[in-house]
Short mmCIF file of C-alpha atoms in Angstrom, two decimals:
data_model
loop_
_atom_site.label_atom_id
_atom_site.label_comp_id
_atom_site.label_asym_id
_atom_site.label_seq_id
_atom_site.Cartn_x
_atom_site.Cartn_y
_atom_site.Cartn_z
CA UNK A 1 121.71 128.82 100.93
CA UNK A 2 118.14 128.64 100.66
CA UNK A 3 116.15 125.04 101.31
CA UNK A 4 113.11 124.81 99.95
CA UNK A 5 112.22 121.25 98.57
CA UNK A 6 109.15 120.64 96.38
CA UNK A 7 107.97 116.88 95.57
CA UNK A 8 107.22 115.23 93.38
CA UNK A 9 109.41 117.32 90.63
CA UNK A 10 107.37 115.36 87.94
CA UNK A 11 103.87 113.93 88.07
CA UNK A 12 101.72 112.73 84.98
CA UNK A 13 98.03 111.51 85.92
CA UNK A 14 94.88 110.84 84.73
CA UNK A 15 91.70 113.57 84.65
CA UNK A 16 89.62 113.48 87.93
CA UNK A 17 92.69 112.67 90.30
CA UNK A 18 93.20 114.49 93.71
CA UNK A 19 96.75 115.69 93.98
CA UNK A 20 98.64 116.91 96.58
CA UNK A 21 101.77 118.98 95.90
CA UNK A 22 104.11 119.09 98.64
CA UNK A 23 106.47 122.48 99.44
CA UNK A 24 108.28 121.98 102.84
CA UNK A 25 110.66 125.06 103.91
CA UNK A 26 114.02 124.28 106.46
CA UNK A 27 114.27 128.60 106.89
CA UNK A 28 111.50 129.10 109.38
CA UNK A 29 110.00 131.44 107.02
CA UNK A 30 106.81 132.96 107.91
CA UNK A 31 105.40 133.93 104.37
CA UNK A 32 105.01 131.03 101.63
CA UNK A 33 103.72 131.30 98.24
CA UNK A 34 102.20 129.12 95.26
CA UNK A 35 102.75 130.65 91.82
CA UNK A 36 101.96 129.20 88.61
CA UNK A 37 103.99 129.13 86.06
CA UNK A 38 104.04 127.70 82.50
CA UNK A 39 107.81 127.43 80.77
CA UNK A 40 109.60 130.44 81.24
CA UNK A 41 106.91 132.70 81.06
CA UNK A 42 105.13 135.18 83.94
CA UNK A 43 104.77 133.91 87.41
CA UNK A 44 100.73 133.93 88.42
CA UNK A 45 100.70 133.67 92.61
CA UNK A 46 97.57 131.44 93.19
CA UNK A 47 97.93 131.44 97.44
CA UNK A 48 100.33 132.39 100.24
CA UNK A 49 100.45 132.37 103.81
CA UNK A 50 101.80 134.72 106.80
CA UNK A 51 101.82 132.20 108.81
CA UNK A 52 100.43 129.02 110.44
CA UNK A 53 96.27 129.28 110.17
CA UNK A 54 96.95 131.98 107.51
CA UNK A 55 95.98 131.35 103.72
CA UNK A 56 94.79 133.67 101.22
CA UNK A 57 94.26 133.25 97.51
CA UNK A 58 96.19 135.02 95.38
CA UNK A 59 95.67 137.18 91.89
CA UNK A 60 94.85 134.13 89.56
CA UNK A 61 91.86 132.34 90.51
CA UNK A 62 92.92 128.67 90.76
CA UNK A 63 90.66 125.52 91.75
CA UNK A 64 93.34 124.52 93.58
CA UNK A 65 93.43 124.60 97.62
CA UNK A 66 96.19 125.24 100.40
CA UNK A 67 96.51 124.65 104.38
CA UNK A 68 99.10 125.70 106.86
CA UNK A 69 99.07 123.59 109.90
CA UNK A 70 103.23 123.82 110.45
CA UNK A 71 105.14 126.52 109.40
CA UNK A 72 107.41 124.46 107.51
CA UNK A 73 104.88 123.06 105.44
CA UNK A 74 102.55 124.77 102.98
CA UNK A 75 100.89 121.62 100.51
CA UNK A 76 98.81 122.56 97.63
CA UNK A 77 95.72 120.06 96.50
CA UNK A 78 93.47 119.57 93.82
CA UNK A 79 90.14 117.76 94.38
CA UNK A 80 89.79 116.88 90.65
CA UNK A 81 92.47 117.60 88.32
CA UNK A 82 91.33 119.07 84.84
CA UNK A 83 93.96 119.03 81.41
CA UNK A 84 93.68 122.95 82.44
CA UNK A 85 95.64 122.03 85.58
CA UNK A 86 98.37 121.33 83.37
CA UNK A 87 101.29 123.59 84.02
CA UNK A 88 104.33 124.13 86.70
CA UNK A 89 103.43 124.93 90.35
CA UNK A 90 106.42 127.26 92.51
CA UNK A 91 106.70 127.34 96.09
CA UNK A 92 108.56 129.97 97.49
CA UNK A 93 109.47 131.16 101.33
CA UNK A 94 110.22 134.67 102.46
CA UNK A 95 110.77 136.18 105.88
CA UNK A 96 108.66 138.50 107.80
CA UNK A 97 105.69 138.15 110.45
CA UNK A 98 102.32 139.95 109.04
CA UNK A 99 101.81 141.44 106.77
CA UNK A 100 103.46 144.61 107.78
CA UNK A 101 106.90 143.90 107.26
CA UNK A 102 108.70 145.75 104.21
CA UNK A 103 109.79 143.59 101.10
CA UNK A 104 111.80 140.52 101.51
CA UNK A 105 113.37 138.13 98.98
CA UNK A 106 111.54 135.24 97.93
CA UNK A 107 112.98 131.86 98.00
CA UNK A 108 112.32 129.41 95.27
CA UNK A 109 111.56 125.69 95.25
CA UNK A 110 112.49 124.03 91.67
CA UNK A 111 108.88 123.41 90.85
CA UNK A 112 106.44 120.57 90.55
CA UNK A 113 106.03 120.08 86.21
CA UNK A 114 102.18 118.89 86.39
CA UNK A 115 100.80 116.88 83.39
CA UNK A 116 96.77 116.02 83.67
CA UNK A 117 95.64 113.58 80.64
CA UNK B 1 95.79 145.85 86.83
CA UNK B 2 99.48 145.21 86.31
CA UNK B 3 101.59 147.12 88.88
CA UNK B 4 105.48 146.12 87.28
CA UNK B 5 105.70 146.39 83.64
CA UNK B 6 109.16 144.71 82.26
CA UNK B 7 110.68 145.23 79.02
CA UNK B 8 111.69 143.74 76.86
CA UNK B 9 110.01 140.47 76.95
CA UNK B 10 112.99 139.15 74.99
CA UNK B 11 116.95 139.99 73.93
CA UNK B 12 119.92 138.95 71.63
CA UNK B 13 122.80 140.32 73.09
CA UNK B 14 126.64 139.06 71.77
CA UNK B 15 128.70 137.90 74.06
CA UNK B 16 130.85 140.70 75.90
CA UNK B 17 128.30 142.95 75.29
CA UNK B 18 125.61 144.62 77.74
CA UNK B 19 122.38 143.42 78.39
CA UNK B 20 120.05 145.49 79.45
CA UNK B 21 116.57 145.19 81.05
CA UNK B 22 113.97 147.64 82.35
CA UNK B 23 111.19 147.78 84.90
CA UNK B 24 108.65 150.36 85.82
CA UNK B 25 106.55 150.15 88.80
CA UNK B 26 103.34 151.88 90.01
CA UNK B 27 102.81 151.93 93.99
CA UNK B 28 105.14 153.81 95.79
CA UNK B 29 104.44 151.93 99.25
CA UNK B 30 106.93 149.26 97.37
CA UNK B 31 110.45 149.46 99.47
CA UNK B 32 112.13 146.23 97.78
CA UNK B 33 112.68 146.09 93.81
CA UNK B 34 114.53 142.50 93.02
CA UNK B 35 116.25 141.23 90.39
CA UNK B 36 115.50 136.89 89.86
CA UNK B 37 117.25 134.65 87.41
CA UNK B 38 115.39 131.81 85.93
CA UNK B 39 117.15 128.22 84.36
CA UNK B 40 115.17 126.09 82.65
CA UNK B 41 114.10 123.24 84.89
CA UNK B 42 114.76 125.28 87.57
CA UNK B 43 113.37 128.05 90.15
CA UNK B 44 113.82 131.74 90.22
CA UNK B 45 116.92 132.54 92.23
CA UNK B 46 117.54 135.97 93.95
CA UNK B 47 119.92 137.60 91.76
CA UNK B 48 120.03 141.33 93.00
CA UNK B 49 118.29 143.81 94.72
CA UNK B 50 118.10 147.35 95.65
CA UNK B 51 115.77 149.40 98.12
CA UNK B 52 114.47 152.67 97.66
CA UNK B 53 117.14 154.54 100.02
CA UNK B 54 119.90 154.17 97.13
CA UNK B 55 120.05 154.99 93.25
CA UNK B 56 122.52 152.33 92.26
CA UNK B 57 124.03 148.66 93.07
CA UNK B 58 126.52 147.02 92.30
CA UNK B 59 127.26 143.18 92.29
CA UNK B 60 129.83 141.68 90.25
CA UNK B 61 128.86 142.31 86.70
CA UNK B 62 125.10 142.77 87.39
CA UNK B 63 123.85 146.65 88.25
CA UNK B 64 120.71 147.79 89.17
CA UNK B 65 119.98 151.53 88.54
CA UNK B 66 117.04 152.94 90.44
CA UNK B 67 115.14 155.94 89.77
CA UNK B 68 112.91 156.70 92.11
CA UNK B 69 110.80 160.35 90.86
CA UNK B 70 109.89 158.25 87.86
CA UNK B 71 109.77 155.05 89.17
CA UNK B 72 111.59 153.01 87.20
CA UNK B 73 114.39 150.60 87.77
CA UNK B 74 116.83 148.74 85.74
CA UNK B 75 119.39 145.58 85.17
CA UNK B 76 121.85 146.12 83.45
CA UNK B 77 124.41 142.40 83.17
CA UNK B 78 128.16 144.01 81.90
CA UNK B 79 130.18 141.52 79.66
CA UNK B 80 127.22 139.49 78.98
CA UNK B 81 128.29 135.85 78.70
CA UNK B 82 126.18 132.56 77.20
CA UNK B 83 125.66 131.09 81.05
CA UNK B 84 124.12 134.31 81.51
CA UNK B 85 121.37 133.00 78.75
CA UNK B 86 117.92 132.41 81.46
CA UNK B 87 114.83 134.10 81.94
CA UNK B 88 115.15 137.27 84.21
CA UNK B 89 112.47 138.41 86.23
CA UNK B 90 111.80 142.03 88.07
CA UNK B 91 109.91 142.60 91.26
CA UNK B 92 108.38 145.34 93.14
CA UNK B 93 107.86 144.01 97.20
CA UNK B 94 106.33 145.88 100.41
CA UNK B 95 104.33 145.01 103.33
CA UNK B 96 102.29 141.96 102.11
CA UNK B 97 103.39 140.13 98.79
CA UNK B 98 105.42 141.33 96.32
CA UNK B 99 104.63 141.74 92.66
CA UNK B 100 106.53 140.45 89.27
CA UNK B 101 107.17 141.37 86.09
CA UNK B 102 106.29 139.53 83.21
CA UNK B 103 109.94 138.21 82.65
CA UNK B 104 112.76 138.78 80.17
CA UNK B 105 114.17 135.82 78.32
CA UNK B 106 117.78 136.54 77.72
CA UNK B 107 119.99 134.74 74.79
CA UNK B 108 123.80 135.61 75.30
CA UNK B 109 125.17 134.51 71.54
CA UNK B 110 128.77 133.07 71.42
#
């Protein structure tokens, strides 16, 4: 059984916020992920990691930033949150060191549902 | 450029019968094609998978066919039942990140 927790799994704030997003991961997964999603439709990755130090953004351009400092713990943060903002953010683990190792599955978080007004 | 094309992007299936989704993917250096399930509310959750080394899988009442020469592969959910009703992604992984498809939604009607 996969544990991946994300938090909060609701948030609703005003325009011009900073948010942070937490994703923490009990697998020791090396890989981590931030995909954005709205409602059942296509999943847009926005940044992963390898590993600790490692972050790279991913094939949607998002204003949106990411460290690594522990490799359980991968928090996403926006300086200034925009009504754009406004969708649902997925974490998700995988195993594998580098970026050399062959496919793996992802694991899923159950999402933080964002709301800028 | 999209890499995994899914189809279709939705499908009415009765209950009992077989649902059936496709994938088609474009870089062979892929060596992982999953299968993810989507609730409402919730995640994607592993659901299936199948590497390159095999043509077909078998789990329960969920299949995936692989073809590899025209690089394609396929879900196909046997005796298709409402709590199979969720949004169904495909994915084509490798070294580095992997890639999805655009998603299925899947109604299972009673």
């Amino acid at each position: 059984e996969a544990d991946i927790y994300q938090t909060p799994r609701y948030l609703v704030i005003g325009t011009g916020k900073k948010i942070t997003l937490e994703c923490s991961q009990t697998m020791g997964h090396d890989k981590m992920y931030w995909y954005q999603q709205d409602p059942g439709m296509e999943l847009h990755l926005i940044h992963y990691s390898y590993g600790v130090n490692s972050t790279e953004k991913g094939d949607l351009s998002s204003e949106s930033t990411v460290s690594r400092i522990r490799t359980e713990h991968f928090p996403l943060t926006l300086e200034s949150a925009r009504p754009s903002h406004t969708s649902q953010y997925l974490c998700a683990s995988s195993e594998g060191v580098g970026a050399r190792v062959g496919g793996q599955p992802q694991h899923f978080g159950d999402g933080t549902r964002l709301s800028i007004l | 450029q999209q890499q995994v094309k899914q189809s279709p992007q939705s499908l009415i299936v009765q209950k009992g019968g077989i649902s059936i989704i496709n994938c088609a993917y474009e870089n062979t250096a892929f060596d992982y094609f999953p299968w993810y399930q989507q609730f409402p509310g919730k995640g994607p959750a592993l659901l299936i998978a199948i590497r390159p080394d095999v043509s077909e899988k078998k789990e329960g009442r969920f299949t995936i066919s692989f073809n590899k020469s025209a690089k394609q592969f396929s879900l196909h959910i046997m005796d298709s039942q409402p709590g199979d009703s969720a949004t169904y992604f495909c994915a084509a992984g490798g070294p580095g990140k992997s890639t999805f498809g655009d998603g299925t939604t899947l109604t299972v009607k009673p």
